[in-house]
Short mmCIF file of C-alpha atoms in Angstrom, two decimals:
data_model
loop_
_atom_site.label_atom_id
_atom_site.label_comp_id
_atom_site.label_asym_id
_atom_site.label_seq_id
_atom_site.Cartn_x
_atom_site.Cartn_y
_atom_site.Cartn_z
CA UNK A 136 171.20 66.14 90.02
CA UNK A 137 170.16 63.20 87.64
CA UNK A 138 173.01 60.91 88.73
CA UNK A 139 171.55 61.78 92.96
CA UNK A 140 168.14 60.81 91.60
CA UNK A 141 169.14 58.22 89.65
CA UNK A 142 171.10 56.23 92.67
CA UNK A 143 168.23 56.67 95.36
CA UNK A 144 165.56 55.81 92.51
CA UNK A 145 164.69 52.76 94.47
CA UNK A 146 164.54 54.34 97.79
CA UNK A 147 162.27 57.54 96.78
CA UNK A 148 159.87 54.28 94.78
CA UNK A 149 159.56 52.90 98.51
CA UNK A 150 159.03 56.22 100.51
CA UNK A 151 156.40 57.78 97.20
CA UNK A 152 154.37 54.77 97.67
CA UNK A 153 154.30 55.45 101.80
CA UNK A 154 153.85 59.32 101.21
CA UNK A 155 150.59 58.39 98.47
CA UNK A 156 149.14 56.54 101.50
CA UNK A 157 149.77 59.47 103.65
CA UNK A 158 148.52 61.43 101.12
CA UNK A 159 145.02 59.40 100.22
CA UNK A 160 144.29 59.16 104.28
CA UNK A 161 144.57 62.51 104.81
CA UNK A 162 142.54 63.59 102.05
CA UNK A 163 139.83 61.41 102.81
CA UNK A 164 139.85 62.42 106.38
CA UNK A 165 139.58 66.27 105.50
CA UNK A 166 138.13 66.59 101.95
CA UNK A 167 134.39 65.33 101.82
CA UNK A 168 134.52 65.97 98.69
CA UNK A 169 136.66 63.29 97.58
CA UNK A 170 135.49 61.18 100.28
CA UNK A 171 132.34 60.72 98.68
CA UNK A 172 133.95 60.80 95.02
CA UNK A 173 136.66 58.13 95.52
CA UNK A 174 137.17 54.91 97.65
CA UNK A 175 140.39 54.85 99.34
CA UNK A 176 142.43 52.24 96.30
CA UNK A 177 141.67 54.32 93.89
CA UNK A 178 142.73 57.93 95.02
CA UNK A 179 146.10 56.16 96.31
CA UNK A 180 146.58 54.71 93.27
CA UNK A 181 145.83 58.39 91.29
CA UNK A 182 148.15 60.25 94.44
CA UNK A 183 151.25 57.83 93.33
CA UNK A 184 150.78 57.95 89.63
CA UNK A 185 151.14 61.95 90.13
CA UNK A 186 153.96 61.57 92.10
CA UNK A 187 156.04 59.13 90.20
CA UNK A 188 154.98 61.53 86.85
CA UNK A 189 156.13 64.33 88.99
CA UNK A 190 159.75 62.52 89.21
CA UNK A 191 159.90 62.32 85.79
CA UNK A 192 158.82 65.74 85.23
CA UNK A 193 161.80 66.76 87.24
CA UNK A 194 164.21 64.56 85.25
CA UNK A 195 163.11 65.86 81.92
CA UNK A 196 163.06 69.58 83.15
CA UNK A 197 166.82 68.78 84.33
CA UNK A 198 167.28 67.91 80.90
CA UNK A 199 166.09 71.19 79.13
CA UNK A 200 162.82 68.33 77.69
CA UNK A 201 159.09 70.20 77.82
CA UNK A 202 157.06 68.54 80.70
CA UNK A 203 154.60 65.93 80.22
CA UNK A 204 151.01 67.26 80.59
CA UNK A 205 148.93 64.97 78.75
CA UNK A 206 147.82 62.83 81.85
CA UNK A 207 147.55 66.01 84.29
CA UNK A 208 144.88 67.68 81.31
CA UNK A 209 142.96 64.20 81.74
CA UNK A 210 142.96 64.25 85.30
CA UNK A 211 141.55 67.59 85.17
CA UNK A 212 138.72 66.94 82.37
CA UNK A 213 138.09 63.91 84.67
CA UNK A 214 137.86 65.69 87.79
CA UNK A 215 135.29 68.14 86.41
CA UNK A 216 133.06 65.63 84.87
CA UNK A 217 132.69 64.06 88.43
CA UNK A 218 131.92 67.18 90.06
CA UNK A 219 135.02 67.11 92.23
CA UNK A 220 135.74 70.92 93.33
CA UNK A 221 138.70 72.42 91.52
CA UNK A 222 139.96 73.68 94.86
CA UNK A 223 139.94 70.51 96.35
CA UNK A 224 141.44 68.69 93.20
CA UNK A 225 144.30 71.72 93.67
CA UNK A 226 144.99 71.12 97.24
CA UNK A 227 145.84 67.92 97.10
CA UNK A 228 147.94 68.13 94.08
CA UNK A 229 149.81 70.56 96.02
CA UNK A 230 150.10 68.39 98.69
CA UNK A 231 151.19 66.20 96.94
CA UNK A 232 154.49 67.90 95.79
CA UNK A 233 155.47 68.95 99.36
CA UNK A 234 155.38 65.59 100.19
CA UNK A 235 157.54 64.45 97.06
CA UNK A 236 159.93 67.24 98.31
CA UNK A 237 160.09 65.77 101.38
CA UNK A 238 160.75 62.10 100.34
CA UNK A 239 163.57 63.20 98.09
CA UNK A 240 165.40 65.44 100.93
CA UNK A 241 164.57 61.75 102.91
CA UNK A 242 166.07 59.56 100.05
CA UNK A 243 169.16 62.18 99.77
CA UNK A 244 170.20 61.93 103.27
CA UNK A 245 169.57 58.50 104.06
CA UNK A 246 171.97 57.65 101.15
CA UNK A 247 174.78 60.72 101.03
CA UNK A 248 174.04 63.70 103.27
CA UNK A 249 176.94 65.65 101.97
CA UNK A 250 174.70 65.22 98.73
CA UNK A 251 172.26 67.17 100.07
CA UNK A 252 173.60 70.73 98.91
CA UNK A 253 173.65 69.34 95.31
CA UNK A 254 169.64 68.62 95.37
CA UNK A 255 168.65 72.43 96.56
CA UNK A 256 168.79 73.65 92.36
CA UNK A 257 166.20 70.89 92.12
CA UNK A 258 163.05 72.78 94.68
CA UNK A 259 162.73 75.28 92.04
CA UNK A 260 162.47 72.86 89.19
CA UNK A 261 160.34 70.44 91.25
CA UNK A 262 158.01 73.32 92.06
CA UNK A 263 158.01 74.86 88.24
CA UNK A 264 156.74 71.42 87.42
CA UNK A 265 153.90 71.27 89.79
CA UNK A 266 152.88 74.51 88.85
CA UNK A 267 152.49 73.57 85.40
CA UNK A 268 150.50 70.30 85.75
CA UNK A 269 148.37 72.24 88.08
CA UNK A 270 148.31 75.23 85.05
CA UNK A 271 147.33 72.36 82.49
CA UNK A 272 145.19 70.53 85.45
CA UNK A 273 142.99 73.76 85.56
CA UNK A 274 142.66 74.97 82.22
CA UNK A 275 141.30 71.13 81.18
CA UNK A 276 138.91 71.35 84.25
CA UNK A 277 137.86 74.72 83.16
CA UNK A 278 137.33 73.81 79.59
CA UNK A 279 135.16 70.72 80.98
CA UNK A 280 133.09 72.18 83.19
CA UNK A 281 132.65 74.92 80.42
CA UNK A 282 131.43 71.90 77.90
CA UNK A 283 129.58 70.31 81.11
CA UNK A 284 127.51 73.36 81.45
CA UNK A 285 126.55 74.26 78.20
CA UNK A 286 124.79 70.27 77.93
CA UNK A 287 122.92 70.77 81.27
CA UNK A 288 121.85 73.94 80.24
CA UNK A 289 121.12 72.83 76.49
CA UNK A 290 119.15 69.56 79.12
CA UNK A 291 117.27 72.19 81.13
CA UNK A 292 116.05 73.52 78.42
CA UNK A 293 114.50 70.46 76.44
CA UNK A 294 113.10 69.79 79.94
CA UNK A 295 111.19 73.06 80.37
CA UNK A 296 109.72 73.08 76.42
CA UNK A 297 108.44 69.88 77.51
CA UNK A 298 106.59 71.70 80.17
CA UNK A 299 105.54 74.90 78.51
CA UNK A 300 105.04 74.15 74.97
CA UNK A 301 103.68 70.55 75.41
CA UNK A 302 100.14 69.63 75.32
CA UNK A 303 97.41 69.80 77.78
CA UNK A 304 96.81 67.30 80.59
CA UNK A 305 99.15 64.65 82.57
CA UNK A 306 101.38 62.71 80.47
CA UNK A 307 104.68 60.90 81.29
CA UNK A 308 107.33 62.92 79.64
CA UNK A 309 105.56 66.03 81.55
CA UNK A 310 106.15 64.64 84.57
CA UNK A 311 109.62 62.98 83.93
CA UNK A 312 110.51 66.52 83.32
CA UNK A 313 109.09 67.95 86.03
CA UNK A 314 110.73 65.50 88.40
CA UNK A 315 114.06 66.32 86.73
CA UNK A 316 113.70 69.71 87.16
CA UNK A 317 112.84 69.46 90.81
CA UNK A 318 109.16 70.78 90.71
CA UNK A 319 106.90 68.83 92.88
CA UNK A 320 103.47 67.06 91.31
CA UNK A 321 101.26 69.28 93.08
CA UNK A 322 101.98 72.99 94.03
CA UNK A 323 100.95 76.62 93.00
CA UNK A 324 102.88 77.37 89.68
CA UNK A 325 102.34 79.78 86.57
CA UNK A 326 104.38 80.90 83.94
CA UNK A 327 105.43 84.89 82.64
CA UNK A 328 106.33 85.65 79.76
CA UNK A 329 108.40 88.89 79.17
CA UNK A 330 108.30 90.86 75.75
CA UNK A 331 111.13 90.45 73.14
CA UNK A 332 112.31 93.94 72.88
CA UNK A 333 113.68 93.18 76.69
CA UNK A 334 115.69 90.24 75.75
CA UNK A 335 117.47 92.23 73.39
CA UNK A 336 119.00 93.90 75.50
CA UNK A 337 121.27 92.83 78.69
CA UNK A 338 120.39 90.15 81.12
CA UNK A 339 119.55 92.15 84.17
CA UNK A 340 118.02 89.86 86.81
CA UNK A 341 116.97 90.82 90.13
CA UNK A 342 119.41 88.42 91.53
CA UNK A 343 122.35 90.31 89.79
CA UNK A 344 123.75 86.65 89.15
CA UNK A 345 123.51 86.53 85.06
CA UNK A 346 123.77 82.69 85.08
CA UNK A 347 120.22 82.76 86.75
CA UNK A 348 118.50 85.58 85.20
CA UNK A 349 116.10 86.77 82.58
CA UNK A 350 117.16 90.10 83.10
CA UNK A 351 118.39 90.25 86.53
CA UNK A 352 115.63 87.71 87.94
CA UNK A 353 117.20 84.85 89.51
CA UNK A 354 118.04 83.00 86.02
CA UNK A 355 121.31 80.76 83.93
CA UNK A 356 121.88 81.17 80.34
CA UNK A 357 119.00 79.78 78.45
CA UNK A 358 117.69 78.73 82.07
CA UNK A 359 118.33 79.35 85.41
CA UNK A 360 116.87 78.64 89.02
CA UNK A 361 115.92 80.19 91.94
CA UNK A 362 116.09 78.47 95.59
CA UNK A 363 112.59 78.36 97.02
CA UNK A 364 112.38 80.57 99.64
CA UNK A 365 111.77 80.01 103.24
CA UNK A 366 108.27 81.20 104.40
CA UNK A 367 108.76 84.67 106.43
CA UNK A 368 112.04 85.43 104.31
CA UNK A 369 112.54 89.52 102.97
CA UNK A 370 114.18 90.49 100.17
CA UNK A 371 115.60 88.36 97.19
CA UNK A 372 115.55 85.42 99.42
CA UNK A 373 111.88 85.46 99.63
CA UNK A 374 111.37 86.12 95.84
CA UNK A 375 109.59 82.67 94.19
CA UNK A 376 111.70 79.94 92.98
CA UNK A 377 112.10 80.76 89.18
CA UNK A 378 113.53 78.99 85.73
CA UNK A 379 113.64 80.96 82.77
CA UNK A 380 113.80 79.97 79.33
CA UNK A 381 115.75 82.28 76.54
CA UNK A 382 114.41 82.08 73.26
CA UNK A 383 114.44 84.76 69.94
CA UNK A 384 111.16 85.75 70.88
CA UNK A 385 111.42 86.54 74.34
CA UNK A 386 112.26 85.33 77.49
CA UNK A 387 109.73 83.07 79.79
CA UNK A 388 109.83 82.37 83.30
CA UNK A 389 108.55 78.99 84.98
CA UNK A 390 107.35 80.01 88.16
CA UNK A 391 107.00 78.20 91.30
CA UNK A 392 104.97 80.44 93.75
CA UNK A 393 105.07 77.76 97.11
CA UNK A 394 103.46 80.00 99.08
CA UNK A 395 103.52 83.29 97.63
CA UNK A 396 100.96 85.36 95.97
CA UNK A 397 100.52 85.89 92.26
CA UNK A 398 100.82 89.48 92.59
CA UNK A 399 104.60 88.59 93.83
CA UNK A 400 105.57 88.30 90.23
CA UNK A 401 104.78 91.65 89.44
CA UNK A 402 106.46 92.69 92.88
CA UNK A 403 109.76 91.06 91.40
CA UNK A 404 109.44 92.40 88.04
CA UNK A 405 108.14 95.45 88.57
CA UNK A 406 111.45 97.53 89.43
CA UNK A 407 113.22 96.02 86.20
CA UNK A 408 110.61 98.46 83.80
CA UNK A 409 109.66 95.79 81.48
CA UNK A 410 107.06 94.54 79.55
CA UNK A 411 105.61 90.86 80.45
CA UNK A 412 102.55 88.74 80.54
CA UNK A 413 101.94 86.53 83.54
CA UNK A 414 99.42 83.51 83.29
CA UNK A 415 97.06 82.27 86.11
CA UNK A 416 97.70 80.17 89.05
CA UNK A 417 97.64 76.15 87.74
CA UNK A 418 97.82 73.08 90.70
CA UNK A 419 100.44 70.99 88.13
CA UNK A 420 103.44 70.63 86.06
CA UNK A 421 101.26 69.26 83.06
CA UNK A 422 99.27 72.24 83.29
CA UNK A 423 101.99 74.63 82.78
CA UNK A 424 101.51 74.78 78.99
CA UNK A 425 98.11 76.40 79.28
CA UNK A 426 99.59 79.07 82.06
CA UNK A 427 102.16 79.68 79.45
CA UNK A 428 99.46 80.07 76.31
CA UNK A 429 97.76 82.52 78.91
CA UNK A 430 100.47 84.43 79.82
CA UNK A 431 101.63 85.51 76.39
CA UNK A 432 97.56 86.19 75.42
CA UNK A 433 98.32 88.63 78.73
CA UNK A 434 101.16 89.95 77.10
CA UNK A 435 99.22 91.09 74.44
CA UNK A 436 96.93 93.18 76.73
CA UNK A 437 100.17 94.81 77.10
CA UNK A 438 100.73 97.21 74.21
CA UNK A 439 104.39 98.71 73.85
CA UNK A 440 102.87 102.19 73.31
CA UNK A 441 101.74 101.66 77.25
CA UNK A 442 104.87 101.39 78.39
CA UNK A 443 106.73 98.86 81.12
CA UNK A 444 103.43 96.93 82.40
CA UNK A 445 102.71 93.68 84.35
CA UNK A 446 100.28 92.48 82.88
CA UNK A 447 97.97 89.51 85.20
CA UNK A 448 95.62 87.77 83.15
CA UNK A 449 93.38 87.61 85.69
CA UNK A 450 93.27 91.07 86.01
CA UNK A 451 92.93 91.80 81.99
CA UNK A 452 90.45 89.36 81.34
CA UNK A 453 88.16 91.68 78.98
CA UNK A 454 91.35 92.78 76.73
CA UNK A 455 92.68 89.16 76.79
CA UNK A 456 89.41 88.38 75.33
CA UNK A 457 89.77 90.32 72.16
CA UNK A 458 93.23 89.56 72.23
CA UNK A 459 92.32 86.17 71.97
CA UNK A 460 89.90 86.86 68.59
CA UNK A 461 92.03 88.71 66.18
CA UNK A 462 89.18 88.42 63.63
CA UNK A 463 86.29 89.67 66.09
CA UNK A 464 88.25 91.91 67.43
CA UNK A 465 89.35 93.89 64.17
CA UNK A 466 85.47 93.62 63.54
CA UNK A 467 85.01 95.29 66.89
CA UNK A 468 87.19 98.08 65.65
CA UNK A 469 85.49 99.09 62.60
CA UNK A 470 81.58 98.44 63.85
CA UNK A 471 81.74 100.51 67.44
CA UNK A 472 85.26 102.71 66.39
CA UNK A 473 85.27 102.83 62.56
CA UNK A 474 84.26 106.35 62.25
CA UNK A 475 86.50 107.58 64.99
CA UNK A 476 89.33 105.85 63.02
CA UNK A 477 88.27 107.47 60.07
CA UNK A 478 89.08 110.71 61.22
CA UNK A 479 92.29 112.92 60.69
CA UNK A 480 95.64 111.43 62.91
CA UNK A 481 95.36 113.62 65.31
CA UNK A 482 91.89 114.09 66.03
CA UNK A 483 92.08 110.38 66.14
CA UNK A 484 94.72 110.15 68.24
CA UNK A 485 93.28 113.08 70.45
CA UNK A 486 89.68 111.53 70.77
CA UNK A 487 91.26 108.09 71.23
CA UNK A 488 93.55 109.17 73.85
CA UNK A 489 90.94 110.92 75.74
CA UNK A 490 88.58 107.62 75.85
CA UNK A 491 91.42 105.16 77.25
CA UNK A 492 91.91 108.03 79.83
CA UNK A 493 88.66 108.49 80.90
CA UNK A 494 88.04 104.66 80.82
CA UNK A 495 91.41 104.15 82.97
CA UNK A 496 89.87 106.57 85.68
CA UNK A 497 86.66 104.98 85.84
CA UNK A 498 84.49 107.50 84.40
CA UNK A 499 85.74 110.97 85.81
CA UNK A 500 86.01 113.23 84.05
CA UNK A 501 88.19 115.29 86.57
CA UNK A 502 90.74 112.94 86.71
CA UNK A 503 90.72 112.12 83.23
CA UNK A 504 91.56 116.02 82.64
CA UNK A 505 94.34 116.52 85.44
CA UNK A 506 96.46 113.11 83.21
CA UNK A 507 95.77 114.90 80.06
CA UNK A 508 96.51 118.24 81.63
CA UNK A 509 93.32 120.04 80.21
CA UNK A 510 90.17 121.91 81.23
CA UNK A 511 87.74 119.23 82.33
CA UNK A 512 85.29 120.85 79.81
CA UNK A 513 87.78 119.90 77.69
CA UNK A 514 87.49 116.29 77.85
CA UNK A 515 83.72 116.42 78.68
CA UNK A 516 83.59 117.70 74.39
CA UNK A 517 85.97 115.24 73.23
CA UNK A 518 84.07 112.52 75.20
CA UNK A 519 80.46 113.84 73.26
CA UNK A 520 82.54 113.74 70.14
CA UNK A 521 83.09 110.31 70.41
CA UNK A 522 79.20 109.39 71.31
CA UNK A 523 78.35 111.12 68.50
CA UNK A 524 80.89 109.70 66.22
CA UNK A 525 79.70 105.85 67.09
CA UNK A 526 75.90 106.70 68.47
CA UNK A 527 76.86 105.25 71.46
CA UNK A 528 76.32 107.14 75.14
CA UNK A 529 79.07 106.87 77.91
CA UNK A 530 75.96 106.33 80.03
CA UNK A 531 74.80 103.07 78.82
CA UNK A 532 77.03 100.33 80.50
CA UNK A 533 76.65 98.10 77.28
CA UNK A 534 77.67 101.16 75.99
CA UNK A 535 80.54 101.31 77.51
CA UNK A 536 82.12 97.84 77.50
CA UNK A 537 81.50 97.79 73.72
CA UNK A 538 83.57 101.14 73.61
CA UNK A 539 85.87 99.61 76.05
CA UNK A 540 86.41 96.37 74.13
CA UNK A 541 86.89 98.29 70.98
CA UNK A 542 89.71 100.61 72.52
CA UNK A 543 91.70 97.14 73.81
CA UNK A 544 91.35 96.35 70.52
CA UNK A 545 92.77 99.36 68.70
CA UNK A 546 95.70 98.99 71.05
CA UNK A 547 96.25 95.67 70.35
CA UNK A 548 96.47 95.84 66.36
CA UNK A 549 99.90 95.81 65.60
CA UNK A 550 99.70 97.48 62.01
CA UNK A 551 97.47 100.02 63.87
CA UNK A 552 99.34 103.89 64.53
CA UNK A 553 100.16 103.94 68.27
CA UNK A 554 98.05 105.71 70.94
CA UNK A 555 100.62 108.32 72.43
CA UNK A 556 100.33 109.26 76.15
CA UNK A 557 99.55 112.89 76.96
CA UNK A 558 102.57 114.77 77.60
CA UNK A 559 102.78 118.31 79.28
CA UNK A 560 102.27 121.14 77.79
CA UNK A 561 105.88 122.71 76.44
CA UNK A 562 106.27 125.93 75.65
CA UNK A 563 104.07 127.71 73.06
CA UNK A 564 104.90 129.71 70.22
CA UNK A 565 103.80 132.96 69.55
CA UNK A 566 102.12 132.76 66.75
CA UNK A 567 100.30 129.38 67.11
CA UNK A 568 99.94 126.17 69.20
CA UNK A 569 97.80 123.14 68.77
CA UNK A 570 95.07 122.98 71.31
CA UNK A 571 94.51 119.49 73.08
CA UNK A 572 91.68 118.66 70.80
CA UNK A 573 93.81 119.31 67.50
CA UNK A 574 92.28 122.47 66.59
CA UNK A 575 94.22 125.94 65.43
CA UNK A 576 94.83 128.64 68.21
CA UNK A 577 96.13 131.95 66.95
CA UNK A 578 97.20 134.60 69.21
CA UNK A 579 96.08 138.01 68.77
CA UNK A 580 97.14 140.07 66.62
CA UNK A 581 99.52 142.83 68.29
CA UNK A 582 98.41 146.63 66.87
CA UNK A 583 100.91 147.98 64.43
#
């Protein structure tokens, strides 16, 4: 098979350089991808390097010598850096050794037909050779793209700390980063900032793709983006364009709302039971590191002894407040709550529990009783505990924001013991049970 090869060397040179022509128009003509990669020199003079290397591949494999990869592993790394599809670098590589096959069964008969039976051993071997430049093509292209994404991810981002932890006002790496990032200079934008105990756990984005999720929500790795939606849309493809940011302490979400409400952020994150912040609406790129201070002052509205919450700022403006004032705040504790904190852990807890009910229903007393499944005489006592206790009446409105302040606050203090939520009654035993309010209840005594 060498000596055949070897006598119509000079032949196959002429008919590999007209089949790389072939080759290059025809790619051009179907693959836009490598029409707008390559001009029409170059990718003929890349389709007759692989060829000829192919030959010599075949030659070597005849000989029992390991194939030449080296240039096929650039080609690849190449390829990928230039954002060529691997498909389309694939196809034509392919291509490429059918039409070597054919310009060797050419050479063959045009110089000894009766050769021709001789050259059949050598369509496997051409073939196993093509295969494994391909095999080394690919893995290179894999590994590049691989080493590609990491740095535009690692880019992305640099580009959104810029954003979100940079300082107030216009400035001109603000909005070089904005413009790299695609966001336009004015728009309806905020930020969300999702607790840490969430990112601990598995990405689980609403989008299902983990290279563009937080936790499900369209997000990539450390950041990921959403396609803005078209107006009208339903479902994920009218979700807000989104580009979150991993870090240790959480996860945070640059959001751009276009057209959407701000109450379409909780809509998205609402089914994912998590715990996150959301800032208010800003008009601007550069003001995307206040949304982002306010969002994680909303997360702190937010306690984890509540539960999954979406927490609006806008909506949590009174709690933000004494979130924002840890030193006020634990003064607010102690002056309006001190002597309900003083008390036992579970009268605490009980009477505690009991006000942040009654204050989450708005004042009745009904409703307050059917969440804490009780008599509502029940909480009316508890309730004239605690105006006793701080000398302050559930009738007075300052009253009542001081008390209400004062309970944000308690939830808020991280060292503090947790509120509980009221949970059914479970069965009770015979001989005791804890009443709602904490005190002793014996049964009777059954006669001898």
């Amino acid at each position: 098979m060498e000596r055949i090869i070897e006598e119509i060397r000079e032949d196959l040179s002429r008919r590999i350089a007209v089949a790389a022509d072939r080759l290059a128009d025809r790619t051009l003509a179907e693959d836009p991808a490598y029409a707008a990669l390559l001009g029409r020199a170059e990718l003929r003079e890349r389709i007759h390097d692989t060829l000829r290397q192919a030959v010599e591949g075949l030659l070597r494999s005849c000989r029992g010598l390991p194939v030449e990869r080296a240039d096929a592993r650039a080609v690849g790394a190449l390829r990928a850096e230039q954002g060529l599809p691997l498909a389309s670098l694939l196809r034509t590589h392919r291509r490429g050794g059918r039409l070597l096959w054919q310009s060797l069964t050419e050479a063959v008969t045009a110089h000894d037909r009766a050769a021709l039976p001789r050259l059949l051993p050598a369509a496997s071997v051409l073939w196993d050779v093509v295969d494994r430049t391909a095999d080394a093509m690919t893995e290179s292209y894999r590994r590049a793209e691989a080493a590609h994404g990491d740095r535009d991810r690692e880019r992305r981002a640099a580009l959104l700390d810029v954003l979100l932890d940079g300082a107030d006002g216009p400035s001109a790496a603000a909005e070089a980063a904005a413009a790299q990032l695609g966001l336009p200079e004015r728009g309806r934008f905020t930020v969300v900032v999702l607790a840490a105990e969430v990112s601990a756990g598995p990405s689980r984005t609403p989008s299902g793709d983990p290279s563009r999720t937080p936790l499900g929500i369209p997000s990539a790795a450390p950041t990921a983006a959403v396609p803005p939606a078209p107006a009208g849309g339903s479902g994920a493809a009218s979700a807000p364009r989104v580009l979150w940011r991993f870090r240790a302490d959480g996860e945070v979400g640059l959001v751009e709302l276009g057209h959407h409400p701000l109450e379409s952020v909780r809509d998205l994150l609402a089914p994912l039971g998590v715990r996150a912040g959301v800032g208010p609406v800003v008009g601007a790129p550069a003001e995307l590191a206040r949304a982002h201070r306010l969002a994680a002052l909303a997360l702190r509205t937010a306690p984890e002894s509540e539960g999954p919450r979406i927490a609006l700022l806008d909506e949590r403006l009174p709690a933000a407040l004494v979130a924002a004032e840890a030193e006020l705040a634990g003064r607010l504790r102690q002056v309006v709550l001190g002597p309900v904190l003083a008390l036992p852990v579970e009268d605490r807890r009980t009477l505690l529990t009991t006000l942040g009910t009654w204050l989450a229903c708005q004042g009745s007393t009904t409703d307050a009783a059917q969440r804490l499944y009780c008599h509502r005489n029940t909480v009316s006592n508890r309730l004239r505990r605690v105006e006793q206790l701080t000398g302050r009446s559930l009738s007075d409105p300052r009253h009542v924001v001081e008390l209400a302040l004062a309970h944000s606050a308690v939830l808020q203090r991280v060292e503090a013991e947790p509120v509980t939520r009221p949970a059914a009654p479970g069965p009770r035993t015979a001989r005791s049970s804890r009443t709602p309010g904490g005190t002793a209840r014996r049964s009777p005594r059954r006669p001898a």
